[in-house]
Short mmCIF file of C-alpha atoms and ligand atoms in Angstrom, two decimals:
data_model
loop_
_atom_site.label_atom_id
_atom_site.label_comp_id
_atom_site.label_asym_id
_atom_site.label_seq_id
_atom_site.Cartn_x
_atom_site.Cartn_y
_atom_site.Cartn_z
CA MET A 939 21.59 14.79 1.88
CA ALA A 940 18.20 16.38 1.05
CA VAL A 941 15.55 13.71 0.53
CA LYS A 942 11.93 14.36 -0.43
CA LEU A 943 9.40 11.54 -0.60
CA TYR A 944 6.26 12.15 -2.66
CA VAL A 945 3.19 10.20 -1.53
CA ILE A 946 -0.59 10.19 -1.69
CA PRO A 947 -2.80 9.56 1.35
CA GLY A 948 -3.30 5.93 2.29
CA SER A 949 -0.86 4.62 -0.34
CA HIS A 950 0.64 1.39 0.98
CA PRO A 951 3.78 1.36 -1.23
CA SER A 952 4.34 4.97 -0.14
CA LYS A 953 4.13 3.78 3.45
CA ALA A 954 6.70 1.08 2.59
CA ALA A 955 9.07 3.76 1.25
CA GLU A 956 8.55 5.92 4.36
CA LEU A 957 9.31 2.96 6.63
CA MET A 958 12.42 2.04 4.62
CA LEU A 959 13.76 5.59 4.93
CA GLU A 960 13.11 5.52 8.68
CA HIS A 961 14.72 2.07 8.94
CA LYS A 962 17.84 3.41 7.22
CA GLY A 963 17.87 6.45 9.49
CA ILE A 964 17.83 8.79 6.50
CA PRO A 965 16.08 12.09 7.31
CA PHE A 966 13.47 13.04 4.73
CA LYS A 967 10.60 15.41 4.09
CA ARG A 968 7.30 13.81 3.07
CA VAL A 969 5.40 15.74 0.43
CA ASP A 970 1.71 14.85 0.23
CA LEU A 971 0.15 15.00 -3.23
CA VAL A 972 -3.57 14.95 -3.98
CA THR A 973 -4.88 11.65 -5.34
CA ALA A 974 -5.56 11.69 -9.12
CA MET A 975 -3.98 15.17 -9.31
CA HIS A 976 -0.72 13.45 -8.36
CA LYS A 977 -0.19 12.28 -11.94
CA PRO A 978 0.24 15.80 -13.44
CA SER A 979 2.01 16.90 -10.23
CA LEU A 980 4.63 14.16 -10.68
CA LYS A 981 5.14 15.19 -14.32
CA LEU A 982 5.65 18.81 -13.25
CA LEU A 983 8.17 17.61 -10.66
CA GLY A 984 10.11 15.96 -13.46
CA PHE A 985 9.25 12.29 -12.89
CA SER A 986 8.62 10.16 -15.96
CA GLY A 987 5.97 7.88 -14.41
CA THR A 988 2.62 8.60 -12.78
CA THR A 989 2.85 6.60 -9.56
CA VAL A 990 3.91 7.17 -5.98
CA PRO A 991 6.10 6.61 -4.07
CA ALA A 992 8.56 8.89 -5.82
CA MET A 993 11.70 10.25 -4.24
CA LYS A 994 14.20 13.02 -4.87
CA ALA A 995 17.56 12.51 -3.19
CA ASP A 996 20.03 15.33 -3.83
CA GLY A 997 18.28 15.97 -7.14
CA ARG A 998 18.31 12.30 -8.21
CA LYS A 999 14.80 11.16 -9.13
CA VAL A 1000 13.71 7.65 -8.17
CA GLN A 1001 10.21 6.31 -8.74
CA GLY A 1002 8.69 3.04 -7.53
CA SER A 1003 9.01 1.26 -4.21
CA ARG A 1004 11.46 -1.32 -5.59
CA GLU A 1005 13.62 1.32 -7.24
CA ILE A 1006 13.59 3.24 -3.96
CA SER A 1007 14.81 0.24 -1.93
CA ARG A 1008 17.73 -0.13 -4.38
CA ALA A 1009 18.56 3.58 -4.26
CA LEU A 1010 18.48 3.56 -0.46
CA ASP A 1011 20.95 0.66 -0.36
CA GLU A 1012 23.25 2.69 -2.64
CA ILE A 1013 22.88 5.86 -0.59
CA LYS A 1014 23.40 4.06 2.73
CA PRO A 1015 24.43 0.38 2.41
CA GLU A 1016 23.74 -0.60 6.03
CA PRO A 1017 21.39 -1.97 7.18
CA ALA A 1018 20.95 -3.65 3.79
CA LEU A 1019 17.41 -3.81 2.43
CA LEU A 1020 18.23 -6.24 -0.39
CA SER A 1021 20.21 -8.80 1.52
CA SER A 1022 19.73 -11.91 -0.71
CA ASP A 1023 18.21 -13.20 -3.94
CA ALA A 1024 15.36 -14.70 -1.92
CA VAL A 1025 14.58 -11.25 -0.52
CA ARG A 1026 14.71 -9.72 -4.02
CA GLU A 1027 12.26 -12.34 -5.31
CA ALA A 1028 9.93 -11.91 -2.32
CA GLU A 1029 10.00 -8.15 -2.83
CA ARG A 1030 9.17 -8.61 -6.54
CA TRP A 1031 6.29 -10.93 -5.66
CA GLY A 1032 5.03 -8.47 -3.05
CA ASP A 1033 5.10 -5.61 -5.54
CA ASP A 1034 3.75 -7.39 -8.65
CA GLU A 1035 1.32 -9.89 -7.19
CA LEU A 1036 0.22 -8.75 -3.73
CA GLN A 1037 0.35 -4.95 -3.77
CA PRO A 1038 -2.34 -4.41 -6.48
CA ILE A 1039 -4.96 -6.39 -4.50
CA PRO A 1040 -5.56 -4.09 -1.51
CA ARG A 1041 -5.37 -1.11 -3.91
CA ARG A 1042 -8.09 -2.44 -6.24
CA LEU A 1043 -10.23 -3.41 -3.23
CA ALA A 1044 -9.84 0.05 -1.66
CA TRP A 1045 -11.11 1.97 -4.67
CA TRP A 1046 -13.97 -0.50 -5.24
CA ALA A 1047 -14.92 -0.22 -1.57
CA LEU A 1048 -14.84 3.59 -1.58
CA VAL A 1049 -17.16 3.66 -4.58
CA HIS A 1050 -19.59 1.09 -3.13
CA LEU A 1051 -19.79 2.04 0.55
CA SER A 1052 -22.81 4.06 1.66
CA GLY A 1053 -22.27 7.83 1.74
CA LYS A 1054 -21.74 7.97 5.49
CA GLU A 1055 -19.42 4.94 5.53
CA ARG A 1056 -17.40 6.33 2.60
CA THR A 1057 -16.91 9.67 4.33
CA GLU A 1058 -15.74 7.88 7.50
CA ALA A 1059 -13.35 5.57 5.59
CA ALA A 1060 -11.92 8.52 3.63
CA ARG A 1061 -11.58 10.66 6.76
CA LEU A 1062 -9.49 7.97 8.44
CA SER A 1063 -7.27 7.41 5.35
CA LEU A 1064 -6.65 11.16 5.05
CA LYS A 1065 -5.74 11.58 8.72
CA GLY A 1066 -2.31 13.18 9.09
CA TYR A 1067 -2.02 14.16 5.40
CA ARG A 1068 -2.08 17.66 3.91
CA VAL A 1069 -4.47 17.69 0.96
CA GLY A 1070 -4.92 21.42 0.39
CA MET A 1071 -8.35 21.55 2.02
CA PRO A 1072 -9.87 20.59 5.37
CA ILE A 1073 -10.00 16.80 5.73
CA GLY A 1074 -13.74 16.98 6.53
CA VAL A 1075 -14.38 18.58 3.13
CA ALA A 1076 -12.02 16.22 1.26
CA SER A 1077 -13.62 13.14 2.81
CA ARG A 1078 -17.17 14.29 2.00
CA THR A 1079 -16.24 14.88 -1.64
CA VAL A 1080 -14.14 11.75 -2.25
CA LEU A 1081 -16.62 9.92 -4.52
CA PRO A 1082 -15.62 11.50 -7.87
CA ILE A 1083 -11.94 10.89 -7.10
CA ALA A 1084 -12.70 7.31 -6.05
CA LYS A 1085 -14.56 6.71 -9.33
CA VAL A 1086 -11.64 8.01 -11.41
CA ALA A 1087 -9.11 6.00 -9.37
CA ALA A 1088 -11.28 2.87 -9.59
CA ARG A 1089 -11.22 3.24 -13.36
CA TYR A 1090 -7.46 3.65 -13.76
CA ASN A 1091 -6.77 0.89 -11.22
CA ASN A 1092 -9.11 -1.55 -12.99
CA SER A 1093 -11.24 -1.94 -9.86
CA THR A 1094 -13.99 -3.73 -11.75
CA ASP A 1095 -16.39 -6.26 -10.23
CA GLU A 1096 -14.58 -9.03 -12.14
CA ALA A 1097 -11.10 -7.98 -10.99
CA VAL A 1098 -12.24 -7.62 -7.38
CA GLN A 1099 -13.89 -11.05 -7.43
CA ALA A 1100 -10.67 -12.57 -8.79
CA ASP A 1101 -8.66 -10.73 -6.09
CA LEU A 1102 -10.92 -12.08 -3.34
CA ARG A 1103 -10.65 -15.63 -4.71
CA ALA A 1104 -6.85 -15.31 -4.80
CA LEU A 1105 -6.55 -13.85 -1.30
CA PRO A 1106 -6.21 -17.04 0.80
CA GLY A 1107 -3.40 -18.27 -1.48
CA LYS A 1108 -1.57 -14.96 -1.13
CA ILE A 1109 -1.76 -15.06 2.66
CA ASP A 1110 -0.48 -18.67 2.55
CA ARG A 1111 2.48 -17.41 0.54
CA VAL A 1112 3.23 -14.68 3.11
CA ASP A 1113 3.07 -17.26 5.91
CA ALA A 1114 5.44 -19.50 3.92
CA LEU A 1115 7.95 -16.65 3.45
CA LEU A 1116 7.79 -16.08 7.22
CA ALA A 1117 8.29 -19.79 7.94
CA GLU A 1118 11.28 -19.88 5.55
CA GLY A 1119 12.81 -16.84 7.29
CA VAL A 1120 12.91 -14.78 4.08
CA ILE A 1121 10.89 -12.13 5.93
CA GLY A 1122 10.17 -11.62 9.63
CA GLY A 1123 13.79 -11.90 10.77
CA ASP A 1124 15.52 -9.73 13.35
CA LEU A 1125 16.62 -7.24 10.72
CA TRP A 1126 13.87 -6.21 8.35
CA ASN A 1127 14.51 -6.13 4.63
CA ALA A 1128 12.84 -4.65 1.54
CA ALA A 1129 10.44 -7.61 1.26
CA ASP A 1130 9.31 -7.14 4.88
CA PHE A 1131 8.29 -3.57 4.12
CA GLN A 1132 6.83 -4.35 0.69
CA ILE A 1133 4.68 -7.25 1.92
CA ALA A 1134 3.74 -6.02 5.40
CA THR A 1135 2.28 -2.76 4.10
CA SER A 1136 -0.02 -4.68 1.74
CA VAL A 1137 -1.13 -7.12 4.44
CA ARG A 1138 -1.64 -4.19 6.82
CA LEU A 1139 -4.04 -2.60 4.35
CA LEU A 1140 -5.82 -5.93 3.81
CA LEU A 1141 -6.33 -6.09 7.59
CA ALA A 1142 -8.38 -2.89 7.34
CA TYR A 1143 -11.26 -4.74 5.61
CA GLU A 1144 -13.80 -6.12 8.04
CA ASP A 1145 -14.82 -8.64 5.35
CA LEU A 1146 -11.32 -10.09 5.20
CA GLU A 1147 -10.70 -10.60 8.92
CA PRO A 1148 -11.60 -14.32 8.82
CA TYR A 1149 -8.89 -14.95 6.22
CA ILE A 1150 -6.05 -13.03 7.86
CA GLU A 1151 -6.58 -12.49 11.60
CA GLY A 1152 -4.59 -14.89 13.78
CA ARG A 1153 -2.23 -15.80 10.94
CA PRO A 1154 1.53 -15.15 11.15
CA ALA A 1155 1.08 -12.71 8.23
CA ALA A 1156 -1.17 -10.51 10.39
CA GLU A 1157 1.19 -10.46 13.34
CA HIS A 1158 4.11 -9.62 11.02
CA ALA A 1159 2.18 -6.80 9.33
CA ARG A 1160 1.28 -5.19 12.65
CA ARG A 1161 4.86 -5.50 13.90
CA VAL A 1162 6.43 -3.93 10.79
CA VAL A 1163 3.65 -1.34 10.32
CA PRO A 1164 2.40 -0.50 13.80
CA GLN A 1165 0.35 2.49 12.65
CA TYR A 1166 -1.85 2.51 9.53
CA ASN A 1167 -4.98 4.60 9.27
CA ALA A 1168 -7.52 2.58 7.32
CA ALA A 1169 -10.80 0.81 8.07
CA PHE A 1170 -13.46 -0.43 5.67
CA PRO A 1171 -16.73 -1.84 7.03
CA LYS A 1172 -18.31 -4.85 5.31
CA VAL A 1173 -18.83 -3.99 1.65
CA PHE A 1174 -18.19 -7.01 -0.60
CA PRO A 1175 -21.13 -9.27 -1.59
CA ALA A 1176 -20.98 -12.40 0.60
CA GLU A 1177 -20.97 -14.66 -2.48
CA TRP A 1178 -17.72 -13.04 -3.67
CA LEU A 1179 -15.87 -14.04 -0.51
CA PRO A 1180 -13.93 -17.31 -0.76
CA SER A 1181 -15.12 -20.26 1.28
CA ARG A 1182 -12.83 -20.80 4.25
CA ALA A 1183 -10.54 -23.80 4.41
CA ALA A 1184 -11.34 -26.16 7.29
N1 GSH B 1453 4.08 -0.92 -7.87
C1 GSH B 1453 4.59 0.42 -7.94
C2 GSH B 1453 3.45 1.37 -8.26
C3 GSH B 1453 2.73 1.93 -7.08
C4 GSH B 1453 1.35 2.48 -7.41
O1 GSH B 1453 0.62 2.00 -8.29
N2 GSH B 1453 0.98 3.51 -6.65
C5 GSH B 1453 -0.35 4.05 -6.73
C6 GSH B 1453 -0.78 4.56 -5.37
S1 GSH B 1453 -0.84 3.28 -4.15
C7 GSH B 1453 -0.35 5.17 -7.73
O2 GSH B 1453 0.47 6.06 -7.67
N3 GSH B 1453 -1.30 5.13 -8.67
C8 GSH B 1453 -1.44 6.12 -9.68
C9 GSH B 1453 -1.34 5.57 -11.08
O3 GSH B 1453 -1.50 4.36 -11.27
O4 GSH B 1453 -1.09 6.36 -11.99
C10 GSH B 1453 5.35 0.77 -6.66
O5 GSH B 1453 5.41 -0.05 -5.74
O6 GSH B 1453 5.94 1.85 -6.62
#
């Protein structure tokens, strides 16, 4: 079976799809698209939507991390990614309610970091990806792309403030799913990959360490996603950060 996975650098749902393919033991070729340009590229490749991850498996086109987990279970049923209704619901929650947060924060951060910090953050996120130009050049010229991506991802001050306020509750929910055994079991499922990749990206923000470090969610994210190239120095106004529970 010939499988191609289309991604953009630093995309956490793309990382989830990569990890699910590896978990299934399905060989695949990763195709790196250029952020913002990936929308027309995906159209040219015949996909109907504009987001990654997108996958072609023997000509069949599948777009979206949740659609990909279903397709992978069809292609190779064992080990099952969607093993119960609880897993399906946790995966849905991870996709709809958790995944957008680190994405909105990332584009806001890239726009608001100082020039030197932005270049460093972009250089790390681009590490290991092919973007059609030297990574040093791409990372020095990331600002216009970050501004466009911030716009289409609704990375406004208001949305980012709401995301930061919601964060402790989201991490509580991940810890609860771990305590209930829906995720974090011996055999990882689609919700493990969906949720851990988002928490892994949240762990990249120095500002957010106090809310995540030392929690079961952090340990789980590092176990499921051992390698993730991202780091954002302090960037959010202190008054936007939620007060910490005692
Ligand atoms: N929630 C969907 C969408 C993922 C998504 O929004 N991906 C981002 C990159 S992390 C993207 O392709 N954005 C481009 C766009 O919104 O058009 C999934 O898990 O597949």
